[in-house]
Amino acid sequence: MSVKAPSVSKRYRIVGLVAILSLILAACASEEETTTTAAPESVEEATTTTAAPVTTTTEPLPRDVTISFQNWYFQATMKEAYDQYIASFLAQNDRVIEVAVETQPYPRYHDVLNVKLTANQPPEVSWINASVGPQYVTSGRLVNLLPYIEQVEGFNLDDFPEDALRPWMHGDELVALPFTNANNVLYFNTEIFAAAGIPIPLELQEQGNWTWESLKDIAKQLVDSGAAEYGFYFNNGLYTPGWRNLIEIYAPYGARPWSLDGKQCLFDSPETIEATQLVWDMVFVDAAHPGPSVAADFAAGNIGMTLARQNYVGRLREVPFGWDVTVAPDGPAGYVPSLAQNGIVAWKDSENPDLGAQFVVHTLTPENAAIFSINTPSPRRSLQNLETLTQFPTGFTDEQLERAVIPSLQAESFELEYYHPQYAAVDREAKVVFDRQVWVEDANVPEAMAAVCSNIDPLMTR
Amino acid sequence: MKLMTLRQREAIAGVLFVSPQLLGFFVFVLGPLVAVLTFGLFRWNIIFGELDFIGLSNYRQMLGDPEVWEVAVTTVLFGSGFVPLTVLGGLGLAVALNRQTKVSIALRAAYFMPVVISLAAWTIVWRLILQPNGPLNALLELAGASPIPWLRGPTFALVSVIAVQVLKTLGYSMVLFLAALQTVPSELVEAARVDGASPIKSFRYVTVPLIAPFTFMVTVLLTIASFKTFALIHLLTMGGPGIETTVMSYYIYVQGLQLFDMGYASALATVLFSAVLALTVIQFVLRRRWVFEGG
Amino acid sequence: MRSPLTANRLSTGRIALVVILSIGGLILLLPLVWMVSSSLKPEFDIFVFPPEIIPEPLFWDNYREIFVRAPLARQYFNSIYIGVLNVAGTVAVSAMAGYSLAKLRFPGRFLVLPLLLCALLLPTEVIIVPLYALMSRFGWIGTHLPLIVEPVFGAPAVVGTFLMRQFFLSIPTEIEDAGRVDGLGTLGVFLRVALPLARPALATLALLTFLASWNAFLEPLVFTAGNKELLTLPVALDQYTDVDGTPFYALQMASTTLSILPVLMVFLLAQRQIIEGIARSGLKG
């Protein structure tokens, strides 16, 4: 290798090169800044131009608009439903020529959406999740749907329970419509119960003794008898995605992680502690529920009972064992089902927020919401009945629907999936404490729950 | 006169040869890099889309946040486990398998296989192998030891993550070292042998110095890769339990795209970038002391 | 002239080594075995423990299902052609740049390498937002251009440039001088002398580039904007999920099994290429 010091003239050239480099560097920088600082301006612009729908144009505009629709699942019955919405929307709208569907699997869905938002290139329409939704609701970047709903005859917004719309209200604006009503169903393996000689949950129900306490007892008996590897399993996951699925027991215990207004931590309330302790005992004392990082699946046939979404039935179509369903057990507060209602929204900063909002509203007209029952029941009250559900191949018999699904829809009180304006941060802080202090062998649950509160308190007041 | 033109022509050729790479670098690396450096000076909630200049506040916040220190320590621990194990393991494998026998070639393929398997599949399988009632703990119990919470214990989780990444990368460093070993003239090794040097000695005094530039390169590349480890953490532990396996690049991703604080994430990225830059510079400086570059 | 004793001892050691390495190799093959085995089971059998290594009966439906649920053939083709273009582009760009940095004297050359190496220091996750803004300004979102142009000219190519520079440094200048004496210009020396010598390094580079392209995850995830026709395999493998993102493991394993076959072939071919290249390269002399 021949490394020699550059001659004087070369040094000048190096200086020149450095100068050119820094010029290009500066150019790159300014380019980036213009891209990003433009964001707030265009938000205001969008706000002013789309405050009310402008549909009365004198001249017919060309039919050349493609609106993009971002979702996290577009298969089978979901695709069937949306294909119908899209076809009918294109038939009645004279501007839109195509609805371009973009699908990202759920675990990375919001990350990709956030990249697009950051680059100020949101899609016209997207789904947002019930829990993280409120963070977007308060952003001021979602189109107010109320003016568009008024334009649709017979939409009947009152059909949505007030509770169901609350997470999606931003002041007087309704910036999203809930489109799912995912409920949980208790599945049990009849063969395991027979082998253990234990009465099935339906019998307990008849005795009026179908509670979380009795579920814990039979879960332990199933394991102790050797008939099952695990007695019970929270199919939606206790460890990942995290504590949030404790809602399934928190709700009937009258327990909550924080107050409804999101300003007070309630992890350390007696109800929340009692419910958490019961689950902890099931995992660490009875060994009746899979521990952290254990891979488990009710469909594998070695688990006695599981609480899973209604659509989990799809995974049980061909399993080689018998199973049946019923509702989730009661707690001290009685029967309180938990529901996940995801939202569909239109983005102001997209190229056609106006048409996007029209599409959003179109997907939830009474007729279209009925079609959605093929996936989950609709949040519309008028559709939460046996007559509607039995029109679709839900995977359950009519009797099973009536026993396990309908009660969760018609319950007097229900709990919506937890939401908070700082959800992501709160969720993460809580998860760290749960990982370190709750889901461990030597946990002290009351202390751990107090620790959760001291961790998330700063986020509660904001 | 003729010499001058030759030199000039060489210079022109040199610039032309490197220009496609340099141009792409300016557009796709320097631009975004400068953007990230700039964003670090702003408070930027990506959902609200508001951008406020706040000077060095993000950096001050970082200094006062114990979590950042914890993540920094994890990042360093991860690197100091991952890099030496992969370099030495890869070198060892390359030396052992540097033969044209069928067995050697088959073994090379076996060790290279993990590089080829998609990370998603690799982590799914290891998650199953490492679970509390999984095959690894079953083996431990057979041997009379008590089971280990591989992915949940504070220390074990990081060890497991390192191990899974090392196994995934060993084949990569083995291939680089195999290429390196081919540049060692066999005559030199033979000569050393004839002079009575043991295989270990001839390896130590002939092979190692000759492949030093490659070793250097592999070390630098792996060090950098170690700081960039993201997908593995994302897929295997999500940074948990707690934040025990959260390395800096994963933390940056979480802060930026999941907690929406892009300004803070950019400031963290700037610090990570500077740290890796400093480390690389140090490696290059130290290189002179242990690398024989020939010529 | 080794004594029989030494040869014997050596071969015993060698056998022990081979046995140990074989055990290690088998352990590394286990995930592969599990993957193939799972791809031949119905979904509900995946988590049955202990697992059946050879499922009875073999369940081939997964391999039909993966093509029904997604345009997997198209996605497969995307990955192949993007990988090939990445290799061609990167080999050209990196060989030229690496040669220039190792062998050609031009003003500022000592600044270029450290500058370029900065590219390696940045995790893509960190610059993905500015990159997305840039690509959408170019109008490239929803096309394959970001997946071809960025790796060939941007950060991923820098690894190649670095590798090639290190390789060209190890070529004695005398060989090139001989080419000059024969009347070749810089381009001629590069094409006729340096490049043929660099075959093993080029084969390694091609392999690594193909792998990087084949396994790239975040870039295709973000830049293809979720258009199924545009997806590449790693992202496509991830698409067999439930509505809540729970994977259909059997389908994922079936598609993953299909996805690693070509890479294994490329590796086996490239390995031979490396060996042959070295044999002919004249580097030994």
PDB file of C-alpha atoms in Angstrom, chain B residues 4-217:
ATOM      1  CA  MET B   4       1.085  14.049 -15.328  1.00  0.00           C
ATOM      2  CA  THR B   5      -1.563  13.060 -17.850  1.00  0.00           C
ATOM      3  CA  LEU B   6      -1.442   9.492 -16.643  1.00  0.00           C
ATOM      4  CA  ARG B   7      -2.032  10.666 -13.125  1.00  0.00           C
ATOM      5  CA  GLN B   8      -4.830  12.925 -14.174  1.00  0.00           C
ATOM      6  CA  ARG B   9      -6.435  10.155 -16.129  1.00  0.00           C
ATOM      7  CA  GLU B  10      -6.178   7.900 -13.121  1.00  0.00           C
ATOM      8  CA  ALA B  11      -7.775  10.566 -10.957  1.00  0.00           C
ATOM      9  CA  ILE B  12     -10.634  11.020 -13.394  1.00  0.00           C
ATOM     10  CA  ALA B  13     -11.146   7.268 -13.592  1.00  0.00           C
ATOM     11  CA  GLY B  14     -11.033   7.079  -9.806  1.00  0.00           C
ATOM     12  CA  VAL B  15     -13.736   9.675  -9.378  1.00  0.00           C
ATOM     13  CA  LEU B  16     -15.871   8.192 -12.135  1.00  0.00           C
ATOM     14  CA  PHE B  17     -15.597   4.713 -10.651  1.00  0.00           C
ATOM     15  CA  VAL B  18     -16.676   5.784  -7.240  1.00  0.00           C
ATOM     16  CA  SER B  19     -19.302   8.297  -8.327  1.00  0.00           C
ATOM     17  CA  PRO B  20     -22.357   6.006  -8.673  1.00  0.00           C
ATOM     18  CA  GLN B  21     -21.827   4.816  -5.120  1.00  0.00           C
ATOM     19  CA  LEU B  22     -21.134   8.305  -3.865  1.00  0.00           C
ATOM     20  CA  LEU B  23     -24.154   9.790  -5.582  1.00  0.00           C
ATOM     21  CA  GLY B  24     -26.457   7.114  -4.156  1.00  0.00           C
ATOM     22  CA  PHE B  25     -24.886   7.745  -0.780  1.00  0.00           C
ATOM     23  CA  PHE B  26     -25.726  11.437  -0.914  1.00  0.00           C
ATOM     24  CA  VAL B  27     -29.334  10.802  -1.886  1.00  0.00           C
ATOM     25  CA  PHE B  28     -30.254   7.747   0.149  1.00  0.00           C
ATOM     26  CA  VAL B  29     -27.990   8.019   3.170  1.00  0.00           C
ATOM     27  CA  LEU B  30     -26.767  11.530   3.751  1.00  0.00           C
ATOM     28  CA  GLY B  31     -30.126  13.144   3.064  1.00  0.00           C
ATOM     29  CA  PRO B  32     -32.043  10.984   5.547  1.00  0.00           C
ATOM     30  CA  LEU B  33     -29.130  11.203   7.989  1.00  0.00           C
ATOM     31  CA  VAL B  34     -29.158  14.985   7.960  1.00  0.00           C
ATOM     32  CA  ALA B  35     -32.921  14.864   8.322  1.00  0.00           C
ATOM     33  CA  VAL B  36     -32.591  12.667  11.419  1.00  0.00           C
ATOM     34  CA  LEU B  37     -29.934  14.961  12.899  1.00  0.00           C
ATOM     35  CA  THR B  38     -32.272  17.891  12.338  1.00  0.00           C
ATOM     36  CA  PHE B  39     -35.388  16.181  13.721  1.00  0.00           C
ATOM     37  CA  GLY B  40     -33.456  15.563  16.942  1.00  0.00           C
ATOM     38  CA  LEU B  41     -33.757  19.269  17.684  1.00  0.00           C
ATOM     39  CA  PHE B  42     -37.532  19.283  17.463  1.00  0.00           C
ATOM     40  CA  ARG B  43     -40.433  18.076  19.480  1.00  0.00           C
ATOM     41  CA  TRP B  44     -42.387  16.152  16.923  1.00  0.00           C
ATOM     42  CA  ASN B  45     -45.439  14.112  17.740  1.00  0.00           C
ATOM     43  CA  ILE B  46     -46.007  12.284  14.497  1.00  0.00           C
ATOM     44  CA  ILE B  47     -49.719  11.845  15.049  1.00  0.00           C
ATOM     45  CA  PHE B  48     -50.424  15.484  15.662  1.00  0.00           C
ATOM     46  CA  GLY B  49     -47.926  16.478  13.002  1.00  0.00           C
ATOM     47  CA  GLU B  50     -46.701  19.425  15.039  1.00  0.00           C
ATOM     48  CA  LEU B  51     -43.047  20.351  14.814  1.00  0.00           C
ATOM     49  CA  ASP B  52     -41.600  22.641  17.511  1.00  0.00           C
ATOM     50  CA  PHE B  53     -37.969  23.623  17.674  1.00  0.00           C
ATOM     51  CA  ILE B  54     -36.758  22.812  21.177  1.00  0.00           C
ATOM     52  CA  GLY B  55     -32.977  22.887  20.771  1.00  0.00           C
ATOM     53  CA  LEU B  56     -31.215  20.338  22.913  1.00  0.00           C
ATOM     54  CA  SER B  57     -34.152  19.456  25.153  1.00  0.00           C
ATOM     55  CA  ASN B  58     -34.407  15.963  23.723  1.00  0.00           C
ATOM     56  CA  TYR B  59     -30.791  15.366  24.701  1.00  0.00           C
ATOM     57  CA  ARG B  60     -31.371  16.694  28.181  1.00  0.00           C
ATOM     58  CA  GLN B  61     -34.398  14.414  28.546  1.00  0.00           C
ATOM     59  CA  MET B  62     -32.220  11.496  27.490  1.00  0.00           C
ATOM     60  CA  LEU B  63     -29.566  12.200  30.137  1.00  0.00           C
ATOM     61  CA  GLY B  64     -32.191  12.282  32.863  1.00  0.00           C
ATOM     62  CA  ASP B  65     -33.909   9.074  31.808  1.00  0.00           C
ATOM     63  CA  PRO B  66     -32.625   5.981  33.616  1.00  0.00           C
ATOM     64  CA  GLU B  67     -34.343   3.826  31.004  1.00  0.00           C
ATOM     65  CA  VAL B  68     -31.991   5.145  28.331  1.00  0.00           C
ATOM     66  CA  TRP B  69     -28.980   4.128  30.394  1.00  0.00           C
ATOM     67  CA  GLU B  70     -30.440   0.700  30.931  1.00  0.00           C
ATOM     68  CA  VAL B  71     -30.977   0.342  27.191  1.00  0.00           C
ATOM     69  CA  ALA B  72     -27.440   1.578  26.483  1.00  0.00           C
ATOM     70  CA  VAL B  73     -25.977  -1.035  28.835  1.00  0.00           C
ATOM     71  CA  THR B  74     -28.085  -3.754  27.193  1.00  0.00           C
ATOM     72  CA  THR B  75     -26.848  -2.632  23.789  1.00  0.00           C
ATOM     73  CA  VAL B  76     -23.221  -2.843  24.876  1.00  0.00           C
ATOM     74  CA  LEU B  77     -23.716  -6.217  26.591  1.00  0.00           C
ATOM     75  CA  PHE B  78     -25.413  -7.557  23.485  1.00  0.00           C
ATOM     76  CA  GLY B  79     -22.519  -6.413  21.293  1.00  0.00           C
ATOM     77  CA  SER B  80     -19.810  -7.727  23.576  1.00  0.00           C
ATOM     78  CA  GLY B  81     -21.441 -11.127  23.562  1.00  0.00           C
ATOM     79  CA  PHE B  82     -22.435 -11.258  19.937  1.00  0.00           C
ATOM     80  CA  VAL B  83     -19.331  -9.892  18.155  1.00  0.00           C
ATOM     81  CA  PRO B  84     -16.519 -11.978  19.704  1.00  0.00           C
ATOM     82  CA  LEU B  85     -18.561 -15.176  19.629  1.00  0.00           C
ATOM     83  CA  THR B  86     -19.461 -14.722  15.986  1.00  0.00           C
ATOM     84  CA  VAL B  87     -15.974 -13.697  14.869  1.00  0.00           C
ATOM     85  CA  LEU B  88     -14.173 -16.486  16.698  1.00  0.00           C
ATOM     86  CA  GLY B  89     -16.852 -19.054  15.933  1.00  0.00           C
ATOM     87  CA  GLY B  90     -16.867 -18.147  12.265  1.00  0.00           C
ATOM     88  CA  LEU B  91     -13.083 -18.263  12.078  1.00  0.00           C
ATOM     89  CA  GLY B  92     -12.990 -21.594  13.876  1.00  0.00           C
ATOM     90  CA  LEU B  93     -15.582 -23.075  11.544  1.00  0.00           C
ATOM     91  CA  ALA B  94     -13.821 -21.723   8.469  1.00  0.00           C
ATOM     92  CA  VAL B  95     -10.496 -23.225   9.540  1.00  0.00           C
ATOM     93  CA  ALA B  96     -12.082 -26.548  10.422  1.00  0.00           C
ATOM     94  CA  LEU B  97     -14.080 -26.752   7.202  1.00  0.00           C
ATOM     95  CA  ASN B  98     -11.527 -25.307   4.796  1.00  0.00           C
ATOM     96  CA  ARG B  99     -11.278 -28.575   2.868  1.00  0.00           C
ATOM     97  CA  GLN B 100     -12.795 -29.916  -0.275  1.00  0.00           C
ATOM     98  CA  THR B 101     -14.100 -33.121   1.248  1.00  0.00           C
ATOM     99  CA  LYS B 102     -17.772 -33.982   0.932  1.00  0.00           C
ATOM    100  CA  VAL B 103     -18.166 -33.915   4.708  1.00  0.00           C
ATOM    101  CA  SER B 104     -16.728 -30.411   4.946  1.00  0.00           C
ATOM    102  CA  ILE B 105     -18.933 -29.091   2.186  1.00  0.00           C
ATOM    103  CA  ALA B 106     -22.027 -30.658   3.727  1.00  0.00           C
ATOM    104  CA  LEU B 107     -21.164 -29.202   7.114  1.00  0.00           C
ATOM    105  CA  ARG B 108     -20.598 -25.782   5.579  1.00  0.00           C
ATOM    106  CA  ALA B 109     -24.066 -25.958   4.107  1.00  0.00           C
ATOM    107  CA  ALA B 110     -25.487 -26.951   7.497  1.00  0.00           C
ATOM    108  CA  TYR B 111     -23.848 -24.048   9.275  1.00  0.00           C
ATOM    109  CA  PHE B 112     -24.843 -21.674   6.541  1.00  0.00           C
ATOM    110  CA  MET B 113     -28.478 -22.761   6.561  1.00  0.00           C
ATOM    111  CA  PRO B 114     -29.573 -20.379   9.356  1.00  0.00           C
ATOM    112  CA  VAL B 115     -28.342 -17.423   7.294  1.00  0.00           C
ATOM    113  CA  VAL B 116     -30.700 -18.483   4.553  1.00  0.00           C
ATOM    114  CA  ILE B 117     -33.764 -19.155   6.697  1.00  0.00           C
ATOM    115  CA  SER B 118     -35.953 -16.131   7.109  1.00  0.00           C
ATOM    116  CA  LEU B 119     -35.531 -14.494  10.481  1.00  0.00           C
ATOM    117  CA  ALA B 120     -39.235 -14.895  11.159  1.00  0.00           C
ATOM    118  CA  ALA B 121     -39.087 -18.670  10.785  1.00  0.00           C
ATOM    119  CA  TRP B 122     -35.830 -18.854  12.727  1.00  0.00           C
ATOM    120  CA  THR B 123     -37.246 -16.967  15.709  1.00  0.00           C
ATOM    121  CA  ILE B 124     -40.562 -18.843  15.720  1.00  0.00           C
ATOM    122  CA  VAL B 125     -38.685 -22.118  16.005  1.00  0.00           C
ATOM    123  CA  TRP B 126     -36.334 -20.863  18.698  1.00  0.00           C
ATOM    124  CA  ARG B 127     -39.194 -19.406  20.650  1.00  0.00           C
ATOM    125  CA  LEU B 128     -40.624 -22.916  20.768  1.00  0.00           C
ATOM    126  CA  ILE B 129     -37.295 -24.549  21.592  1.00  0.00           C
ATOM    127  CA  LEU B 130     -36.647 -22.072  24.408  1.00  0.00           C
ATOM    128  CA  GLN B 131     -40.104 -22.097  25.970  1.00  0.00           C
ATOM    129  CA  PRO B 132     -40.335 -23.308  29.580  1.00  0.00           C
ATOM    130  CA  ASN B 133     -41.773 -26.711  28.626  1.00  0.00           C
ATOM    131  CA  GLY B 134     -39.731 -26.918  25.438  1.00  0.00           C
ATOM    132  CA  PRO B 135     -37.155 -29.453  24.270  1.00  0.00           C
ATOM    133  CA  LEU B 136     -34.164 -27.609  25.726  1.00  0.00           C
ATOM    134  CA  ASN B 137     -35.553 -27.679  29.251  1.00  0.00           C
ATOM    135  CA  ALA B 138     -36.644 -31.281  28.728  1.00  0.00           C
ATOM    136  CA  LEU B 139     -32.984 -32.114  28.016  1.00  0.00           C
ATOM    137  CA  LEU B 140     -31.896 -30.215  31.127  1.00  0.00           C
ATOM    138  CA  GLU B 141     -34.324 -32.179  33.237  1.00  0.00           C
ATOM    139  CA  LEU B 142     -33.045 -35.437  31.756  1.00  0.00           C
ATOM    140  CA  ALA B 143     -29.587 -34.340  32.853  1.00  0.00           C
ATOM    141  CA  GLY B 144     -30.941 -33.669  36.324  1.00  0.00           C
ATOM    142  CA  ALA B 145     -30.784 -29.885  36.149  1.00  0.00           C
ATOM    143  CA  SER B 146     -33.704 -27.608  36.895  1.00  0.00           C
ATOM    144  CA  PRO B 147     -35.446 -25.899  33.968  1.00  0.00           C
ATOM    145  CA  ILE B 148     -34.410 -22.381  32.996  1.00  0.00           C
ATOM    146  CA  PRO B 149     -36.771 -19.561  32.005  1.00  0.00           C
ATOM    147  CA  TRP B 150     -34.810 -18.845  28.813  1.00  0.00           C
ATOM    148  CA  LEU B 151     -36.813 -15.968  27.446  1.00  0.00           C
ATOM    149  CA  ARG B 152     -38.220 -14.630  30.725  1.00  0.00           C
ATOM    150  CA  GLY B 153     -35.361 -14.515  33.204  1.00  0.00           C
ATOM    151  CA  PRO B 154     -33.604 -11.118  33.262  1.00  0.00           C
ATOM    152  CA  THR B 155     -30.139 -12.497  32.494  1.00  0.00           C
ATOM    153  CA  PHE B 156     -31.217 -15.536  30.533  1.00  0.00           C
ATOM    154  CA  ALA B 157     -33.367 -13.542  28.157  1.00  0.00           C
ATOM    155  CA  LEU B 158     -30.399 -11.498  26.962  1.00  0.00           C
ATOM    156  CA  VAL B 159     -28.186 -14.574  26.807  1.00  0.00           C
ATOM    157  CA  SER B 160     -30.820 -16.400  24.762  1.00  0.00           C
ATOM    158  CA  VAL B 161     -31.231 -13.481  22.384  1.00  0.00           C
ATOM    159  CA  ILE B 162     -27.469 -13.310  21.875  1.00  0.00           C
ATOM    160  CA  ALA B 163     -27.242 -17.058  21.337  1.00  0.00           C
ATOM    161  CA  VAL B 164     -30.049 -17.110  18.786  1.00  0.00           C
ATOM    162  CA  GLN B 165     -28.447 -14.239  16.882  1.00  0.00           C
ATOM    163  CA  VAL B 166     -24.978 -15.808  17.018  1.00  0.00           C
ATOM    164  CA  LEU B 167     -26.282 -19.081  15.622  1.00  0.00           C
ATOM    165  CA  LYS B 168     -28.076 -17.184  12.882  1.00  0.00           C
ATOM    166  CA  THR B 169     -24.941 -15.244  11.917  1.00  0.00           C
ATOM    167  CA  LEU B 170     -22.159 -17.817  12.371  1.00  0.00           C
ATOM    168  CA  GLY B 171     -22.536 -19.061   8.812  1.00  0.00           C
ATOM    169  CA  TYR B 172     -22.190 -15.545   7.464  1.00  0.00           C
ATOM    170  CA  SER B 173     -18.885 -14.916   9.194  1.00  0.00           C
ATOM    171  CA  MET B 174     -17.751 -18.465   8.287  1.00  0.00           C
ATOM    172  CA  VAL B 175     -18.216 -17.715   4.583  1.00  0.00           C
ATOM    173  CA  LEU B 176     -16.292 -14.462   4.869  1.00  0.00           C
ATOM    174  CA  PHE B 177     -13.454 -16.263   6.637  1.00  0.00           C
ATOM    175  CA  LEU B 178     -13.499 -19.088   4.097  1.00  0.00           C
ATOM    176  CA  ALA B 179     -12.982 -16.493   1.371  1.00  0.00           C
ATOM    177  CA  ALA B 180     -10.202 -14.996   3.472  1.00  0.00           C
ATOM    178  CA  LEU B 181      -8.474 -18.329   3.956  1.00  0.00           C
ATOM    179  CA  GLN B 182      -8.366 -18.851   0.192  1.00  0.00           C
ATOM    180  CA  THR B 183      -6.097 -15.806  -0.070  1.00  0.00           C
ATOM    181  CA  VAL B 184      -3.481 -17.466   2.125  1.00  0.00           C
ATOM    182  CA  PRO B 185      -0.908 -19.050  -0.182  1.00  0.00           C
ATOM    183  CA  SER B 186      -0.742 -22.696   0.780  1.00  0.00           C
ATOM    184  CA  GLU B 187       3.010 -22.646   0.042  1.00  0.00           C
ATOM    185  CA  LEU B 188       3.558 -20.368   3.029  1.00  0.00           C
ATOM    186  CA  VAL B 189       1.720 -22.700   5.351  1.00  0.00           C
ATOM    187  CA  GLU B 190       3.508 -25.705   3.865  1.00  0.00           C
ATOM    188  CA  ALA B 191       6.829 -23.946   4.276  1.00  0.00           C
ATOM    189  CA  ALA B 192       6.112 -23.252   7.914  1.00  0.00           C
ATOM    190  CA  ARG B 193       5.170 -26.888   8.404  1.00  0.00           C
ATOM    191  CA  VAL B 194       8.380 -28.035   6.737  1.00  0.00           C
ATOM    192  CA  ASP B 195      10.266 -25.741   9.104  1.00  0.00           C
ATOM    193  CA  GLY B 196       8.757 -27.761  11.925  1.00  0.00           C
ATOM    194  CA  ALA B 197       5.957 -25.422  13.023  1.00  0.00           C
ATOM    195  CA  SER B 198       2.956 -27.148  14.564  1.00  0.00           C
ATOM    196  CA  PRO B 199      -0.441 -26.601  12.893  1.00  0.00           C
ATOM    197  CA  ILE B 200      -1.367 -24.269  15.724  1.00  0.00           C
ATOM    198  CA  LYS B 201       1.848 -22.298  15.395  1.00  0.00           C
ATOM    199  CA  SER B 202       1.641 -22.000  11.628  1.00  0.00           C
ATOM    200  CA  PHE B 203      -1.963 -20.867  12.035  1.00  0.00           C
ATOM    201  CA  ARG B 204      -0.958 -18.332  14.637  1.00  0.00           C
ATOM    202  CA  TYR B 205       2.101 -16.935  12.854  1.00  0.00           C
ATOM    203  CA  VAL B 206       1.235 -17.375   9.170  1.00  0.00           C
ATOM    204  CA  THR B 207      -2.512 -17.569   8.637  1.00  0.00           C
ATOM    205  CA  VAL B 208      -3.727 -15.112  11.272  1.00  0.00           C
ATOM    206  CA  PRO B 209      -1.520 -12.212  10.153  1.00  0.00           C
ATOM    207  CA  LEU B 210      -2.345 -12.848   6.503  1.00  0.00           C
ATOM    208  CA  ILE B 211      -6.088 -12.789   6.990  1.00  0.00           C
ATOM    209  CA  ALA B 212      -5.960  -9.892   9.440  1.00  0.00           C
ATOM    210  CA  PRO B 213      -7.527  -7.402   6.974  1.00  0.00           C
ATOM    211  CA  PHE B 214     -10.510  -9.739   6.617  1.00  0.00           C
ATOM    212  CA  THR B 215     -10.752 -10.318  10.328  1.00  0.00           C
ATOM    213  CA  PHE B 216     -10.761  -6.602  10.773  1.00  0.00           C
ATOM    214  CA  MET B 217     -13.478  -6.173   8.186  1.00  0.00           C
TER     215      MET B 217
END
